[in-house]
PDB file of C-alpha atoms in Angstrom:
ATOM      1  CA  UNK A   1       9.137   5.823 175.983  1.00 70.00           C
ATOM      2  CA  UNK A   2       9.877   5.773 172.266  1.00 90.00           C
ATOM      3  CA  UNK A   3       7.443   3.666 170.275  1.00 97.00           C
ATOM      4  CA  UNK A   4       7.631   2.634 166.629  1.00 98.00           C
ATOM      5  CA  UNK A   5       4.743   3.374 164.261  1.00 98.00           C
ATOM      6  CA  UNK A   6       4.052   2.629 160.612  1.00 98.00           C
ATOM      7  CA  UNK A   7       2.174   5.348 158.723  1.00 98.00           C
ATOM      8  CA  UNK A   8       1.101   4.359 155.224  1.00 98.00           C
ATOM      9  CA  UNK A   9       0.548   7.509 153.180  1.00 95.00           C
ATOM     10  CA  UNK A  10       2.464   9.522 155.758  1.00 94.00           C
ATOM     11  CA  UNK A  11       4.048  12.169 153.537  1.00 92.00           C
ATOM     12  CA  UNK A  12       1.028  14.325 152.634  1.00 91.00           C
ATOM     13  CA  UNK A  13      -2.154  15.669 154.187  1.00 92.00           C
ATOM     14  CA  UNK A  14      -3.496  13.967 157.292  1.00 95.00           C
ATOM     15  CA  UNK A  15      -0.812  11.284 157.132  1.00 96.00           C
ATOM     16  CA  UNK A  16       1.957  13.888 157.193  1.00 96.00           C
ATOM     17  CA  UNK A  17       0.421  15.602 160.214  1.00 96.00           C
ATOM     18  CA  UNK A  18       0.202  12.250 162.005  1.00 98.00           C
ATOM     19  CA  UNK A  19       3.866  11.612 161.207  1.00 97.00           C
ATOM     20  CA  UNK A  20       4.825  15.059 162.521  1.00 96.00           C
ATOM     21  CA  UNK A  21       2.912  14.609 165.754  1.00 97.00           C
ATOM     22  CA  UNK A  22       4.413  11.198 166.421  1.00 97.00           C
ATOM     23  CA  UNK A  23       7.922  12.550 165.811  1.00 96.00           C
ATOM     24  CA  UNK A  24       7.209  15.519 168.109  1.00 95.00           C
ATOM     25  CA  UNK A  25       6.179  13.027 170.800  1.00 96.00           C
ATOM     26  CA  UNK A  26       9.575  11.363 170.494  1.00 95.00           C
ATOM     27  CA  UNK A  27       8.517   8.253 168.598  1.00 96.00           C
ATOM     28  CA  UNK A  28      10.094   6.513 165.623  1.00 96.00           C
ATOM     29  CA  UNK A  29       8.060   6.430 162.422  1.00 97.00           C
ATOM     30  CA  UNK A  30       8.325   4.331 159.290  1.00 97.00           C
ATOM     31  CA  UNK A  31       6.472   5.842 156.330  1.00 97.00           C
ATOM     32  CA  UNK A  32       5.353   4.137 153.129  1.00 97.00           C
ATOM     33  CA  UNK A  33       4.305   6.582 150.406  1.00 96.00           C
ATOM     34  CA  UNK A  34       4.827   7.384 146.755  1.00 92.00           C
ATOM     35  CA  UNK A  35       6.842  10.539 147.492  1.00 90.00           C
ATOM     36  CA  UNK A  36       8.832  11.959 150.401  1.00 88.00           C
ATOM     37  CA  UNK A  37       8.290  15.675 149.727  1.00 83.00           C
ATOM     38  CA  UNK A  38       6.716  16.506 153.086  1.00 82.00           C
ATOM     39  CA  UNK A  39       9.262  14.525 155.087  1.00 89.00           C
ATOM     40  CA  UNK A  40      12.384  16.454 154.072  1.00 82.00           C
ATOM     41  CA  UNK A  41      12.644  18.462 157.301  1.00 83.00           C
ATOM     42  CA  UNK A  42      11.673  15.633 159.668  1.00 87.00           C
ATOM     43  CA  UNK A  43      14.287  13.612 161.514  1.00 86.00           C
ATOM     44  CA  UNK A  44      13.502  10.205 162.939  1.00 85.00           C
ATOM     45  CA  UNK A  45      11.534   9.046 159.898  1.00 94.00           C
ATOM     46  CA  UNK A  46      12.423   5.988 157.850  1.00 94.00           C
ATOM     47  CA  UNK A  47      10.832   6.373 154.416  1.00 95.00           C
ATOM     48  CA  UNK A  48      10.222   3.739 151.766  1.00 95.00           C
ATOM     49  CA  UNK A  49       8.849   4.618 148.335  1.00 95.00           C
ATOM     50  CA  UNK A  50       5.760   2.479 147.788  1.00 94.00           C
ATOM     51  CA  UNK A  51       2.563   2.748 145.751  1.00 94.00           C
ATOM     52  CA  UNK A  52       0.284   0.638 147.917  1.00 94.00           C
ATOM     53  CA  UNK A  53      -2.382   0.386 145.211  1.00 89.00           C
ATOM     54  CA  UNK A  54       0.044  -1.279 142.785  1.00 90.00           C
ATOM     55  CA  UNK A  55       2.858  -2.851 144.805  1.00 93.00           C
ATOM     56  CA  UNK A  56       3.244  -5.513 147.458  1.00 94.00           C
ATOM     57  CA  UNK A  57       4.991  -4.806 150.764  1.00 96.00           C
ATOM     58  CA  UNK A  58       8.327  -6.561 151.199  1.00 94.00           C
ATOM     59  CA  UNK A  59       8.535  -8.192 154.647  1.00 94.00           C
ATOM     60  CA  UNK A  60      12.001  -6.744 155.245  1.00 94.00           C
ATOM     61  CA  UNK A  61      10.519  -3.227 155.187  1.00 96.00           C
ATOM     62  CA  UNK A  62       8.435  -3.911 158.292  1.00 97.00           C
ATOM     63  CA  UNK A  63      10.035  -3.098 161.671  1.00 95.00           C
ATOM     64  CA  UNK A  64      10.517  -6.060 163.991  1.00 95.00           C
ATOM     65  CA  UNK A  65       8.054  -4.574 166.479  1.00 94.00           C
ATOM     66  CA  UNK A  66       5.248  -2.077 165.902  1.00 98.00           C
ATOM     67  CA  UNK A  67       3.213  -0.183 168.469  1.00 98.00           C
ATOM     68  CA  UNK A  68       0.764   1.050 165.871  1.00 99.00           C
ATOM     69  CA  UNK A  69      -0.198   1.259 162.211  1.00 99.00           C
ATOM     70  CA  UNK A  70      -2.131   4.017 160.462  1.00 99.00           C
ATOM     71  CA  UNK A  71      -3.482   3.663 156.929  1.00 98.00           C
ATOM     72  CA  UNK A  72      -4.089   7.097 155.381  1.00 96.00           C
ATOM     73  CA  UNK A  73      -4.349   6.798 151.557  1.00 93.00           C
ATOM     74  CA  UNK A  74      -7.741   7.627 150.130  1.00 84.00           C
ATOM     75  CA  UNK A  75      -9.683   8.865 147.140  1.00 79.00           C
ATOM     76  CA  UNK A  76     -12.313  11.488 146.377  1.00 80.00           C
ATOM     77  CA  UNK A  77     -13.795  10.223 143.135  1.00 79.00           C
ATOM     78  CA  UNK A  78     -17.023  12.244 142.987  1.00 85.00           C
ATOM     79  CA  UNK A  79     -18.972  11.394 139.854  1.00 89.00           C
ATOM     80  CA  UNK A  80     -22.514  10.495 138.890  1.00 94.00           C
ATOM     81  CA  UNK A  81     -23.227   6.799 139.341  1.00 95.00           C
ATOM     82  CA  UNK A  82     -24.264   6.511 135.685  1.00 94.00           C
ATOM     83  CA  UNK A  83     -20.804   7.660 134.568  1.00 94.00           C
ATOM     84  CA  UNK A  84     -18.834   5.286 136.823  1.00 94.00           C
ATOM     85  CA  UNK A  85     -17.482   2.094 135.304  1.00 95.00           C
ATOM     86  CA  UNK A  86     -16.929  -1.083 137.331  1.00 96.00           C
ATOM     87  CA  UNK A  87     -13.198  -0.404 137.007  1.00 95.00           C
ATOM     88  CA  UNK A  88     -13.658   2.945 138.788  1.00 95.00           C
ATOM     89  CA  UNK A  89     -15.247   1.103 141.706  1.00 95.00           C
ATOM     90  CA  UNK A  90     -12.365  -1.376 141.674  1.00 96.00           C
ATOM     91  CA  UNK A  91      -9.839   1.473 141.736  1.00 95.00           C
ATOM     92  CA  UNK A  92     -11.463   2.967 144.836  1.00 95.00           C
ATOM     93  CA  UNK A  93     -11.622  -0.442 146.493  1.00 96.00           C
ATOM     94  CA  UNK A  94      -7.946  -1.001 145.700  1.00 96.00           C
ATOM     95  CA  UNK A  95      -6.737   2.195 147.352  1.00 95.00           C
ATOM     96  CA  UNK A  96      -9.232   2.389 150.219  1.00 96.00           C
ATOM     97  CA  UNK A  97      -9.769  -1.254 151.199  1.00 98.00           C
ATOM     98  CA  UNK A  98      -7.221  -3.586 149.608  1.00 98.00           C
ATOM     99  CA  UNK A  99      -4.314  -1.278 150.426  1.00 97.00           C
ATOM    100  CA  UNK A 100      -5.402  -1.294 154.067  1.00 98.00           C
ATOM    101  CA  UNK A 101      -5.703  -5.083 154.028  1.00 98.00           C
ATOM    102  CA  UNK A 102      -2.198  -5.462 152.555  1.00 98.00           C
ATOM    103  CA  UNK A 103      -0.724  -3.063 155.090  1.00 98.00           C
ATOM    104  CA  UNK A 104      -2.337  -4.728 158.095  1.00 98.00           C
ATOM    105  CA  UNK A 105      -1.428  -8.219 156.931  1.00 98.00           C
ATOM    106  CA  UNK A 106       2.176  -7.122 156.401  1.00 98.00           C
ATOM    107  CA  UNK A 107       2.415  -5.509 159.833  1.00 98.00           C
ATOM    108  CA  UNK A 108       0.375  -7.995 161.847  1.00 98.00           C
ATOM    109  CA  UNK A 109       3.255 -10.114 163.137  1.00 98.00           C
ATOM    110  CA  UNK A 110       5.097  -7.019 164.380  1.00 98.00           C
ATOM    111  CA  UNK A 111       1.929  -5.606 165.955  1.00 98.00           C
ATOM    112  CA  UNK A 112       1.253  -8.857 167.804  1.00 98.00           C
ATOM    113  CA  UNK A 113       4.690  -8.639 169.428  1.00 97.00           C
ATOM    114  CA  UNK A 114       3.695  -5.415 171.185  1.00 96.00           C
ATOM    115  CA  UNK A 115       0.969  -5.584 173.869  1.00 93.00           C
ATOM    116  CA  UNK A 116      -1.619  -2.841 173.470  1.00 95.00           C
ATOM    117  CA  UNK A 117      -0.772  -2.013 169.871  1.00 98.00           C
ATOM    118  CA  UNK A 118      -3.266  -0.089 167.764  1.00 99.00           C
ATOM    119  CA  UNK A 119      -4.500   0.192 164.174  1.00 99.00           C
ATOM    120  CA  UNK A 120      -6.200   3.345 162.865  1.00 99.00           C
ATOM    121  CA  UNK A 121      -8.062   3.424 159.541  1.00 99.00           C
ATOM    122  CA  UNK A 122      -9.988   6.171 157.747  1.00 98.00           C
ATOM    123  CA  UNK A 123     -13.524   6.197 156.376  1.00 97.00           C
ATOM    124  CA  UNK A 124     -15.784   9.118 155.405  1.00 94.00           C
ATOM    125  CA  UNK A 125     -18.951  10.789 156.634  1.00 92.00           C
ATOM    126  CA  UNK A 126     -20.483   9.781 153.277  1.00 91.00           C
ATOM    127  CA  UNK A 127     -20.832   6.151 154.427  1.00 94.00           C
ATOM    128  CA  UNK A 128     -23.450   7.063 157.025  1.00 89.00           C
ATOM    129  CA  UNK A 129     -24.943  10.045 155.183  1.00 86.00           C
ATOM    130  CA  UNK A 130     -26.309   9.479 151.708  1.00 87.00           C
ATOM    131  CA  UNK A 131     -24.649  12.010 149.421  1.00 86.00           C
ATOM    132  CA  UNK A 132     -25.008  12.336 145.654  1.00 90.00           C
ATOM    133  CA  UNK A 133     -21.944  11.494 143.539  1.00 91.00           C
ATOM    134  CA  UNK A 134     -20.324   9.577 146.432  1.00 92.00           C
ATOM    135  CA  UNK A 135     -21.366   6.026 145.487  1.00 94.00           C
ATOM    136  CA  UNK A 136     -17.885   4.722 144.713  1.00 93.00           C
ATOM    137  CA  UNK A 137     -15.984   6.238 147.632  1.00 92.00           C
ATOM    138  CA  UNK A 138     -18.821   5.482 150.066  1.00 95.00           C
ATOM    139  CA  UNK A 139     -18.954   1.855 148.943  1.00 96.00           C
ATOM    140  CA  UNK A 140     -15.219   1.332 149.412  1.00 96.00           C
ATOM    141  CA  UNK A 141     -15.043   3.213 152.711  1.00 96.00           C
ATOM    142  CA  UNK A 142     -18.095   1.319 153.949  1.00 97.00           C
ATOM    143  CA  UNK A 143     -16.030  -1.812 153.477  1.00 98.00           C
ATOM    144  CA  UNK A 144     -13.299  -0.218 155.600  1.00 98.00           C
ATOM    145  CA  UNK A 145     -15.785   0.297 158.433  1.00 98.00           C
ATOM    146  CA  UNK A 146     -16.786  -3.359 158.220  1.00 98.00           C
ATOM    147  CA  UNK A 147     -13.129  -4.366 158.245  1.00 99.00           C
ATOM    148  CA  UNK A 148     -12.563  -2.209 161.331  1.00 99.00           C
ATOM    149  CA  UNK A 149     -15.234  -3.928 163.392  1.00 99.00           C
ATOM    150  CA  UNK A 150     -14.348  -7.427 162.219  1.00 99.00           C
ATOM    151  CA  UNK A 151     -10.647  -6.990 162.969  1.00 99.00           C
ATOM    152  CA  UNK A 152     -11.368  -5.361 166.328  1.00 99.00           C
ATOM    153  CA  UNK A 153     -13.182  -8.551 167.322  1.00 99.00           C
ATOM    154  CA  UNK A 154     -10.649 -10.923 165.794  1.00 99.00           C
ATOM    155  CA  UNK A 155      -7.531  -9.216 167.135  1.00 99.00           C
ATOM    156  CA  UNK A 156      -8.778  -8.416 170.660  1.00 98.00           C
ATOM    157  CA  UNK A 157      -7.469  -8.166 173.280  1.00 98.00           C
ATOM    158  CA  UNK A 158      -3.953  -7.667 171.940  1.00 97.00           C
ATOM    159  CA  UNK A 159      -4.569  -5.143 169.159  1.00 99.00           C
ATOM    160  CA  UNK A 160      -7.106  -2.326 169.119  1.00 99.00           C
ATOM    161  CA  UNK A 161      -8.656  -1.333 165.774  1.00 99.00           C
ATOM    162  CA  UNK A 162     -10.541   1.924 165.216  1.00 99.00           C
ATOM    163  CA  UNK A 163     -11.622   4.078 162.295  1.00 99.00           C
ATOM    164  CA  UNK A 164     -12.009   7.834 161.832  1.00 98.00           C
ATOM    165  CA  UNK A 165     -14.788   9.078 159.544  1.00 96.00           C
ATOM    166  CA  UNK A 166     -14.103  12.717 158.603  1.00 94.00           C
ATOM    167  CA  UNK A 167     -16.077  15.133 156.529  1.00 89.00           C
ATOM    168  CA  UNK A 168     -14.324  17.372 154.001  1.00 84.00           C
ATOM    169  CA  UNK A 169     -10.849  18.214 155.303  1.00 82.00           C
ATOM    170  CA  UNK A 170      -8.425  20.837 154.020  1.00 79.00           C
ATOM    171  CA  UNK A 171      -5.759  18.604 152.465  1.00 76.00           C
ATOM    172  CA  UNK A 172      -4.103  18.345 149.030  1.00 73.00           C
ATOM    173  CA  UNK A 173      -6.538  15.519 148.200  1.00 72.00           C
ATOM    174  CA  UNK A 174      -9.476  17.908 148.621  1.00 65.00           C
ATOM    175  CA  UNK A 175      -7.806  20.918 146.987  1.00 66.00           C
ATOM    176  CA  UNK A 176     -10.080  21.051 143.939  1.00 73.00           C
ATOM    177  CA  UNK A 177     -13.148  21.123 146.211  1.00 72.00           C
ATOM    178  CA  UNK A 178     -11.728  24.105 148.124  1.00 72.00           C
ATOM    179  CA  UNK A 179     -10.078  25.962 145.256  1.00 70.00           C
ATOM    180  CA  UNK A 180     -11.840  29.297 145.787  1.00 73.00           C
ATOM    181  CA  UNK A 181     -13.172  31.325 148.693  1.00 83.00           C
ATOM    182  CA  UNK A 182     -16.701  30.692 147.431  1.00 80.00           C
ATOM    183  CA  UNK A 183     -16.201  26.915 147.476  1.00 76.00           C
ATOM    184  CA  UNK A 184     -14.527  27.062 150.873  1.00 80.00           C
ATOM    185  CA  UNK A 185     -17.351  29.131 152.373  1.00 80.00           C
ATOM    186  CA  UNK A 186     -20.032  26.883 150.881  1.00 78.00           C
ATOM    187  CA  UNK A 187     -18.278  23.791 152.237  1.00 71.00           C
ATOM    188  CA  UNK A 188     -17.951  25.334 155.691  1.00 80.00           C
ATOM    189  CA  UNK A 189     -21.620  26.311 155.782  1.00 80.00           C
ATOM    190  CA  UNK A 190     -22.737  22.719 155.175  1.00 81.00           C
ATOM    191  CA  UNK A 191     -21.405  21.820 158.626  1.00 83.00           C
ATOM    192  CA  UNK A 192     -23.066  22.753 161.927  1.00 82.00           C
ATOM    193  CA  UNK A 193     -19.702  24.061 163.181  1.00 89.00           C
ATOM    194  CA  UNK A 194     -19.408  26.227 160.039  1.00 87.00           C
ATOM    195  CA  UNK A 195     -15.855  25.236 159.213  1.00 88.00           C
ATOM    196  CA  UNK A 196     -13.888  22.773 157.143  1.00 84.00           C
ATOM    197  CA  UNK A 197     -11.775  20.269 159.057  1.00 84.00           C
ATOM    198  CA  UNK A 198      -7.999  20.500 159.180  1.00 91.00           C
ATOM    199  CA  UNK A 199      -5.353  17.820 158.869  1.00 93.00           C
ATOM    200  CA  UNK A 200      -4.062  18.794 162.302  1.00 94.00           C
ATOM    201  CA  UNK A 201      -7.446  18.112 163.909  1.00 96.00           C
ATOM    202  CA  UNK A 202      -7.686  14.660 162.346  1.00 97.00           C
ATOM    203  CA  UNK A 203      -4.072  13.874 163.238  1.00 97.00           C
ATOM    204  CA  UNK A 204      -4.720  14.780 166.874  1.00 98.00           C
ATOM    205  CA  UNK A 205      -7.542  12.239 166.990  1.00 98.00           C
ATOM    206  CA  UNK A 206      -5.477   9.578 165.238  1.00 98.00           C
ATOM    207  CA  UNK A 207      -2.511   9.950 167.588  1.00 98.00           C
ATOM    208  CA  UNK A 208      -4.874   9.769 170.571  1.00 99.00           C
ATOM    209  CA  UNK A 209      -6.287   6.480 169.269  1.00 99.00           C
ATOM    210  CA  UNK A 210      -2.753   5.155 168.867  1.00 99.00           C
ATOM    211  CA  UNK A 211      -1.853   6.056 172.432  1.00 98.00           C
ATOM    212  CA  UNK A 212      -2.432   4.230 175.710  1.00 96.00           C
ATOM    213  CA  UNK A 213      -4.893   6.994 176.637  1.00 98.00           C
ATOM    214  CA  UNK A 214      -7.285   5.192 174.270  1.00 98.00           C
ATOM    215  CA  UNK A 215      -6.599   1.761 175.758  1.00 98.00           C
ATOM    216  CA  UNK A 216     -10.322   1.029 176.293  1.00 98.00           C
ATOM    217  CA  UNK A 217     -11.440   2.033 172.796  1.00 99.00           C
ATOM    218  CA  UNK A 218     -11.723  -0.509 169.978  1.00 99.00           C
ATOM    219  CA  UNK A 219     -14.107  -1.365 167.165  1.00 99.00           C
ATOM    220  CA  UNK A 220     -15.282   2.231 166.873  1.00 99.00           C
ATOM    221  CA  UNK A 221     -15.984   4.418 163.857  1.00 98.00           C
ATOM    222  CA  UNK A 222     -15.450   7.902 165.231  1.00 97.00           C
ATOM    223  CA  UNK A 223     -17.037  10.783 163.336  1.00 96.00           C
ATOM    224  CA  UNK A 224     -14.881  13.908 163.157  1.00 93.00           C
ATOM    225  CA  UNK A 225     -17.089  15.842 160.776  1.00 89.00           C
ATOM    226  CA  UNK A 226     -18.083  19.205 162.227  1.00 90.00           C
ATOM    227  CA  UNK A 227     -21.375  17.711 163.366  1.00 88.00           C
ATOM    228  CA  UNK A 228     -22.539  16.768 159.868  1.00 86.00           C
ATOM    229  CA  UNK A 229     -23.425  13.158 160.701  1.00 89.00           C
ATOM    230  CA  UNK A 230     -25.527  13.812 163.791  1.00 87.00           C
ATOM    231  CA  UNK A 231     -26.520  17.470 164.195  1.00 83.00           C
ATOM    232  CA  UNK A 232     -29.084  19.619 162.410  1.00 80.00           C
ATOM    233  CA  UNK A 233     -29.014  23.357 163.092  1.00 78.00           C
TER     234      UNK A 233
END
């Protein structure tokens, strides 16, 4: 059966891989993102140019019925706490939390029309693991984890809400952190599985959480982080 999904930030990185997988599974996908570069060769995608951190979502852009919504935009603003202004914290909150809130509120009516619909959000391993220079992103993503659990309770049983908390993943957003073989090797070695995550791996988890195979999973923050959050080797 062909379902309809909304992927915010679905033209690059993890979001693009989620879009590809959903299309490969025969579903329809609406994408909101600032650019459409990665979508050129994909059929079955309806794209709307939107900067979620600065713009509101017009109701007419939302499909009448939605089987799932994924919010993918994020930030990696790694700086010393002493050099971060309050506005930098607000910027991270805007893209990581407020953008998710706007997207869910815009899509909620359509999601409620579809029994068993699903919302997938993204956090970071840095929320549960104290890491230097991560104060701003960890604070905003921590709010996303709180939102996940609150909405899972409020929207049950009709809508499931889950969150994925990755470690460093090989995407355009993380390119400067993986810009040399030395950086890539050092990043891999910080993980028990000795590798950096891929967008495909995260997309596989996200599409599972969207599917009916995950029908008994809600309110969870699932760590896909190469073992970093729970294993010491």
